Each structure stands twice: as C-alpha cells, then as structure tokens.
Tab-separated table of C-alpha atoms in Angstrom:
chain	number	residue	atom	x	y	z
E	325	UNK	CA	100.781	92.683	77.395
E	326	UNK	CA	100.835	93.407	80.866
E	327	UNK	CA	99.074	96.869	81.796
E	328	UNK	CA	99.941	98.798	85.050
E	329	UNK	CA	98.246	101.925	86.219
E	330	UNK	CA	97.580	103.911	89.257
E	331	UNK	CA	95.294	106.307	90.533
E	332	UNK	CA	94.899	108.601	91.380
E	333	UNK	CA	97.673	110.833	89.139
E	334	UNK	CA	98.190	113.724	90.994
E	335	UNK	CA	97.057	113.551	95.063
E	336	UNK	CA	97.048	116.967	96.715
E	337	UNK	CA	96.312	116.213	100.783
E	338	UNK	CA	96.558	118.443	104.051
E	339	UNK	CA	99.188	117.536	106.820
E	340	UNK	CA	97.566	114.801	109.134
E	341	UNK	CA	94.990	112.887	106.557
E	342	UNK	CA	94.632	109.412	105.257
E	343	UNK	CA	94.287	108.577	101.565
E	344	UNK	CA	95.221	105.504	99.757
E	345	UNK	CA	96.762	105.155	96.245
E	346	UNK	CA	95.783	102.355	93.589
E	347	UNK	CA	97.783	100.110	91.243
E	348	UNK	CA	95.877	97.846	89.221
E	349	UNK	CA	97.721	95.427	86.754
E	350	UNK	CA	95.834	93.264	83.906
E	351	UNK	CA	97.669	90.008	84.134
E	352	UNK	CA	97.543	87.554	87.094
E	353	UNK	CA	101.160	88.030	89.051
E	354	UNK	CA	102.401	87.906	92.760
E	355	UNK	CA	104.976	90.145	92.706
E	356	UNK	CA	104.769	93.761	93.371
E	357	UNK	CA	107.204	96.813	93.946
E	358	UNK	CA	106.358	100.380	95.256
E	359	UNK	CA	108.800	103.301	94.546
E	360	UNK	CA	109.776	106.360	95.983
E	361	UNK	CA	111.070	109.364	93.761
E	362	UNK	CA	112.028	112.557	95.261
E	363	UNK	CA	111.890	115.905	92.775
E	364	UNK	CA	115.150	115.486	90.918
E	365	UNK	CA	116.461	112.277	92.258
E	366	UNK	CA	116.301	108.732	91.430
E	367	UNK	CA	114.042	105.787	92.496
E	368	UNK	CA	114.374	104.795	95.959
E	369	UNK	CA	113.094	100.785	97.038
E	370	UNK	CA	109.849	101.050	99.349
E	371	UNK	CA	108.147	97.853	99.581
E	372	UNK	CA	108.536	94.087	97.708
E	373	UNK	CA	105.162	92.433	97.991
E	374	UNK	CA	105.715	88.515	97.063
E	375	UNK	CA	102.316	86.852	98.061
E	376	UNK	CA	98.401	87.201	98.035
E	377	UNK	CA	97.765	88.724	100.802
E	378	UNK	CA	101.215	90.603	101.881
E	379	UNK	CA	101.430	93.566	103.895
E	380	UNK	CA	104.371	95.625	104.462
E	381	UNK	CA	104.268	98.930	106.769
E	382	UNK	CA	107.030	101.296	107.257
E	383	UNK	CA	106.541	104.414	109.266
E	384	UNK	CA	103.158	106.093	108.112
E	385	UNK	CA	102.888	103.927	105.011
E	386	UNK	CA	101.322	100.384	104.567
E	387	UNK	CA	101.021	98.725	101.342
E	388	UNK	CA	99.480	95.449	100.597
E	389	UNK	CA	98.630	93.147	97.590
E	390	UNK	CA	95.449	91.788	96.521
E	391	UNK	CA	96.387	89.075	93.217
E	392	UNK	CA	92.952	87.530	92.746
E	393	UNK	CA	92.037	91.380	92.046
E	394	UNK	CA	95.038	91.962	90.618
E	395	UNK	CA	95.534	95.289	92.965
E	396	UNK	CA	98.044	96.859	95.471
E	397	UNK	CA	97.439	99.545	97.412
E	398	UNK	CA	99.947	102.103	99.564
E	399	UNK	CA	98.103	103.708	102.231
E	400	UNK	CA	99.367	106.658	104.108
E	401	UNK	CA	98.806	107.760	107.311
E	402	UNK	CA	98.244	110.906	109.040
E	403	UNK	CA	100.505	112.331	106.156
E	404	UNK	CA	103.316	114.642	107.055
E	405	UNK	CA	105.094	116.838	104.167
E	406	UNK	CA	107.938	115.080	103.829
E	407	UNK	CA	105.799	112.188	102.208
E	408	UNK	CA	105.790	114.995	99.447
E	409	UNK	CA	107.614	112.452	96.405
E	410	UNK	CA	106.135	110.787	93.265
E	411	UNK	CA	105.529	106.655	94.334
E	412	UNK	CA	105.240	104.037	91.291
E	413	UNK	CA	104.728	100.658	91.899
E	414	UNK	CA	105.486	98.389	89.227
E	415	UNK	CA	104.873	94.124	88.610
E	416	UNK	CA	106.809	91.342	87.048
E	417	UNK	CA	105.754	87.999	85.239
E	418	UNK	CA	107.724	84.852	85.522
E	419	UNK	CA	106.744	85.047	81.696
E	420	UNK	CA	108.975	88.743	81.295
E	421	UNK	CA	112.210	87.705	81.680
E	422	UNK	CA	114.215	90.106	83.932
E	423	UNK	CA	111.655	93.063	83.122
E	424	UNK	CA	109.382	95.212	85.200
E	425	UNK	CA	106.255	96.960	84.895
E	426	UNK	CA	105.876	100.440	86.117
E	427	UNK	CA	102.946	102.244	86.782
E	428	UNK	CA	103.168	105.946	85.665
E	429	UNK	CA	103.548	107.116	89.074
E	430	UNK	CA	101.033	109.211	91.276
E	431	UNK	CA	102.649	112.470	92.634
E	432	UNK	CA	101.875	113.155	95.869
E	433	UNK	CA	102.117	116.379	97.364
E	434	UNK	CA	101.411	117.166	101.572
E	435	UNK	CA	100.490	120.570	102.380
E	436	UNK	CA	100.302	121.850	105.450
F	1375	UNK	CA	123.025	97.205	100.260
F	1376	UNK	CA	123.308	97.282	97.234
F	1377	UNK	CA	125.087	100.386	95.227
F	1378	UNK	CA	124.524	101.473	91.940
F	1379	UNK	CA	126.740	103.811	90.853
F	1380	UNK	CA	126.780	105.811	87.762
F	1381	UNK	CA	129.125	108.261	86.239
F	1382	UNK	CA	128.475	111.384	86.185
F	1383	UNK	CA	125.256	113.041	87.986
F	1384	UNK	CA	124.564	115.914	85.050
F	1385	UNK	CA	126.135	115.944	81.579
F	1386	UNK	CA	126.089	118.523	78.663
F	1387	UNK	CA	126.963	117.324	75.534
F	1388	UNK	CA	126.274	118.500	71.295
F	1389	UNK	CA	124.341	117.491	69.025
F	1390	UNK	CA	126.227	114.788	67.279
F	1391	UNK	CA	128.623	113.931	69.816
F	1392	UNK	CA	129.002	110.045	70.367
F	1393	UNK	CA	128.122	110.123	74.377
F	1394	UNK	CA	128.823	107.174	77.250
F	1395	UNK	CA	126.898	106.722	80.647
F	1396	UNK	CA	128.487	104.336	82.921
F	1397	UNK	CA	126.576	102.361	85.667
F	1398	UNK	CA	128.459	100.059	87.903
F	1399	UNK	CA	126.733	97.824	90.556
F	1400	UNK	CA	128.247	96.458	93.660
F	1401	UNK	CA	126.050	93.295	94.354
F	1402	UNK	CA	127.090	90.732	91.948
F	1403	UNK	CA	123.833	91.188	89.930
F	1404	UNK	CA	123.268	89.259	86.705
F	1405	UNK	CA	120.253	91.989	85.174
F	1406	UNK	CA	121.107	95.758	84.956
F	1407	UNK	CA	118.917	98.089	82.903
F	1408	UNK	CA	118.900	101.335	81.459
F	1409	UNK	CA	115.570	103.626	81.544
F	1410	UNK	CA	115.273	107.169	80.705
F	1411	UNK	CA	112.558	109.523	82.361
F	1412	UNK	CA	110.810	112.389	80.854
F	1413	UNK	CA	107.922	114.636	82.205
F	1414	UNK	CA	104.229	113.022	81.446
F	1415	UNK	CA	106.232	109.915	80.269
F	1416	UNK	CA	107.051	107.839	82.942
F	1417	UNK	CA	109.983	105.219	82.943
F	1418	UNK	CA	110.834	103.781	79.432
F	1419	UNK	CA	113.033	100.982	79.253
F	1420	UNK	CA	116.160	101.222	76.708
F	1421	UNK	CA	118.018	98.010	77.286
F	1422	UNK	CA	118.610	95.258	79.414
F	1423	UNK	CA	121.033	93.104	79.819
F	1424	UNK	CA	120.874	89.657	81.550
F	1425	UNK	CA	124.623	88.640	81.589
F	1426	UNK	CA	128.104	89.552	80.669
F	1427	UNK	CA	128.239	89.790	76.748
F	1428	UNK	CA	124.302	89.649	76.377
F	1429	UNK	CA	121.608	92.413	75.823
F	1430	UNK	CA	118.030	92.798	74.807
F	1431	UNK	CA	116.440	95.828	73.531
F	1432	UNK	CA	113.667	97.571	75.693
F	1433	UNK	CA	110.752	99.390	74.539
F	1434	UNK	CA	112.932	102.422	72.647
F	1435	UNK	CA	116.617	101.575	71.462
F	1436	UNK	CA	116.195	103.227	68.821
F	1437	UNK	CA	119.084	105.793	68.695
F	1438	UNK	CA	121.331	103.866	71.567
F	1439	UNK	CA	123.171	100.684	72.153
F	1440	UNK	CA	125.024	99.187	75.411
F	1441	UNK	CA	127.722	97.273	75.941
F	1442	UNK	CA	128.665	94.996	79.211
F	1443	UNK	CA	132.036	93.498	79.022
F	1444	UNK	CA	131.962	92.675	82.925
F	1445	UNK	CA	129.189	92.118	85.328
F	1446	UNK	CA	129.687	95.106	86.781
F	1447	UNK	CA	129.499	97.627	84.165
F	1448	UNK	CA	126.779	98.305	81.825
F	1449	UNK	CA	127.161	101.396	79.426
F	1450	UNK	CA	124.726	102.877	77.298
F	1451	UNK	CA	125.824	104.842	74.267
F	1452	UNK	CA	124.260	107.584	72.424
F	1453	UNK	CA	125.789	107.001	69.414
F	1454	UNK	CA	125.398	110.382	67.929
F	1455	UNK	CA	123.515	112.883	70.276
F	1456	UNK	CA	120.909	114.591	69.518
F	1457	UNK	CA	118.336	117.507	71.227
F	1458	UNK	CA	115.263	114.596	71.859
F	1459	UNK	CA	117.840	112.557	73.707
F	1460	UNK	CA	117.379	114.966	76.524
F	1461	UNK	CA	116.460	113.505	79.728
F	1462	UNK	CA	116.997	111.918	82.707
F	1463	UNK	CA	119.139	108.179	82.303
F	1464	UNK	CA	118.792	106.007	85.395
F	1465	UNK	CA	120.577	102.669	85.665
F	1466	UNK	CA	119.108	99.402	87.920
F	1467	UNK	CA	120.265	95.990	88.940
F	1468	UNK	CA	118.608	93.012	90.328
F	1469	UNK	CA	119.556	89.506	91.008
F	1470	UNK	CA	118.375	86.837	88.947
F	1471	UNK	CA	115.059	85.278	89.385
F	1472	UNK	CA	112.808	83.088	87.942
F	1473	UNK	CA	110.851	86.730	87.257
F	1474	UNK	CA	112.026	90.515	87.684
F	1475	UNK	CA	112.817	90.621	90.835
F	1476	UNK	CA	113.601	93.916	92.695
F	1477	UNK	CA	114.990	96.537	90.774
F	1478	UNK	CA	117.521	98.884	92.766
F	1479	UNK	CA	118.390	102.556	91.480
F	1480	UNK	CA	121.384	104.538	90.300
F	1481	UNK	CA	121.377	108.304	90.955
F	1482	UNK	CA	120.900	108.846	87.976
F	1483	UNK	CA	122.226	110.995	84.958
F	1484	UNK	CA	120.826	114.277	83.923
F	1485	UNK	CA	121.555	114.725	80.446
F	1486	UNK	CA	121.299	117.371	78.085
F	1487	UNK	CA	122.187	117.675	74.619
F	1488	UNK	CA	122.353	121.136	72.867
C-alpha cells in the first residue's frame, strides 16, 4: 500500500524566510502533484512533477522530485502572507488505476 | 483549462433525506472522483469512476453511491442523510493515463446535514 506523508504538519514562518516542506512516499513512482488549498476553498493545481530529477518554480515556490529517495520537496522563498494556504502533494502508481495518493497536507501559515 | 463544476457551493439538508451532488467537467475526461474533507482527516476518496456506466468504490462508500450516465456528469448520492455525513464534498477529473494523472478540482460542496 502506498504511504504518503509530509512534514512538517503545521509550519508557522515570519514574512521574508525560507523553509522547505517534505513528502515522502513508500513505493518507487515518478509522478508527483503539489496542491494548494485556501481556508474554505477547494484544491487548486501547483506543480506536476513527471521525472527523477524535475523541478518546477513558480513565483516564490520551487518544488522538485527525488524517486530513488522516494521524496519531493516545495521550497518557498522569502515567504510573503499570501502563501498563507494548506499544500498536499500527493503520488500515483501505474499499478493504482486512476487513483491518487495524498499526503495529509502541511498548513502553512506567514506572519508578518 | 479545465472546469469542474459542481452544483451547489453549500447545502443543508435532514437527517434522512435522500441528497444529490452534481459535478460536471468540461475537458472530455474519462476519471472523475468524489472525496470528502474533514478537519484532522485529510482527503478520503468515496468513488471513482473511470468511464460512462462504470464505478469503483474508494476507501469509504459506505453510506453513498454514484451514478455517471454521461461523461460529463458524475453524481454522488447520499442515500439517506445523516449528521456524520457532514463535510466538505469535492469533485476531480483527469484524463486517462497509464497512471493517475493530474487531478483538477471542483469548488466544492459544503454540506451539512441536521
């Protein structure tokens, strides 16, 4: 059964810092998703990551995927309040049929 | 883009009322799914459905069933409501692929059941 999970949970980070968050998945795959979710709304498309090695970067986020250690991580930049959202990123097997993974999301939250 | 629409955005219904949530997708997609979101819980898949006519249950049906007479349109019912049925419904669509693919995102439905 495939496992995803992220750390860290909760992130709590002043205006202006870096911090990165972690997905790790237990079963060898090279596809990858991040998610945005605003407070109250649904799940917005941030990133598809389809290869060892891919790196996507929009605005002050970059995420990139790691498959022989089975990790993806979405780094933020100099983070700004609007940031302020819950991200998941989730994984799919050729093996799941039309299904996704999802992490349990980290909520991140930019004070200034 | 893609659009994934559903039905109504919030939704109060009783206890034992037979309920319908509507998604409708734009993109000619042959997977839609319905998920439902709770605090602490994350996202918990209910169905899925991989074609017109066909469906597979997620990781908790129980209580619900769909039905997706055109590509579309897939509708999840609550076939009697009840008070743990509370919660936030989102629909998604993706193409076919020899895996998941991307998912993309109704609004969702906030539903409550008294």
């Amino acid at each position: 059964e495939l496992k995803v999970e992220q750390n860290p949970l909760f992130l709590s980070m002043q205006e202006g810092k870096n911090y990165t968050i972690y997905c790790n998945y237990s079963t060898t795959s090279d596809r990858l998703y991040w998610y945005r979710q605003d407070p109250g709304k649904s799940l917005e498309s941030l990133f598809v990551l389809l290869s060892n090695g891919a790196v996507k970067q929009e605005g002050r986020l970059m995420a990139s995927l790691d498959t022989k250690a089975r990790l993806s991580t979405l780094h933020i930049t100099a983070a700004v309040h609007d940031l302020s959202a819950t991200y998941f990123c989730a994984v799919d097997l050729p093996t799941s049929g039309s299904r996704l993974t999802f992490g349990e999301g980290t909520q991140l939250t930019v004070n200034p | 883009d893609v659009k994934v629409t559903q039905s109504s955005r919030y939704l109060v219904k009783r206890t034992g009322e037979k309920v319908f949530l509507e998604c409708v997708q734009d993109m000619d997609h042959e997977n839609m799914f319905w998920y439902r979101q709770d605090p602490g819980l994350g996202l918990r898949l209910i169905y899925f459905s991989y074609d017109v006519k066909m469906k597979e249950k997620g990781d908790i049906p129980e209580g619900y069933s769909v039905s997706r007479e055109k590509k579309e349109r897939f509708s999840l019912i609550l076939e009697s409501a009840s008070t743990n049925q509370t919660s936030m419904y989102l629909c998604a669509s993706s193409l076919w692929t020899s895996g998941g693919g991307e998912q993309f995102f109704g609004p969702g439905t906030r539903l409550t059941v008294l």
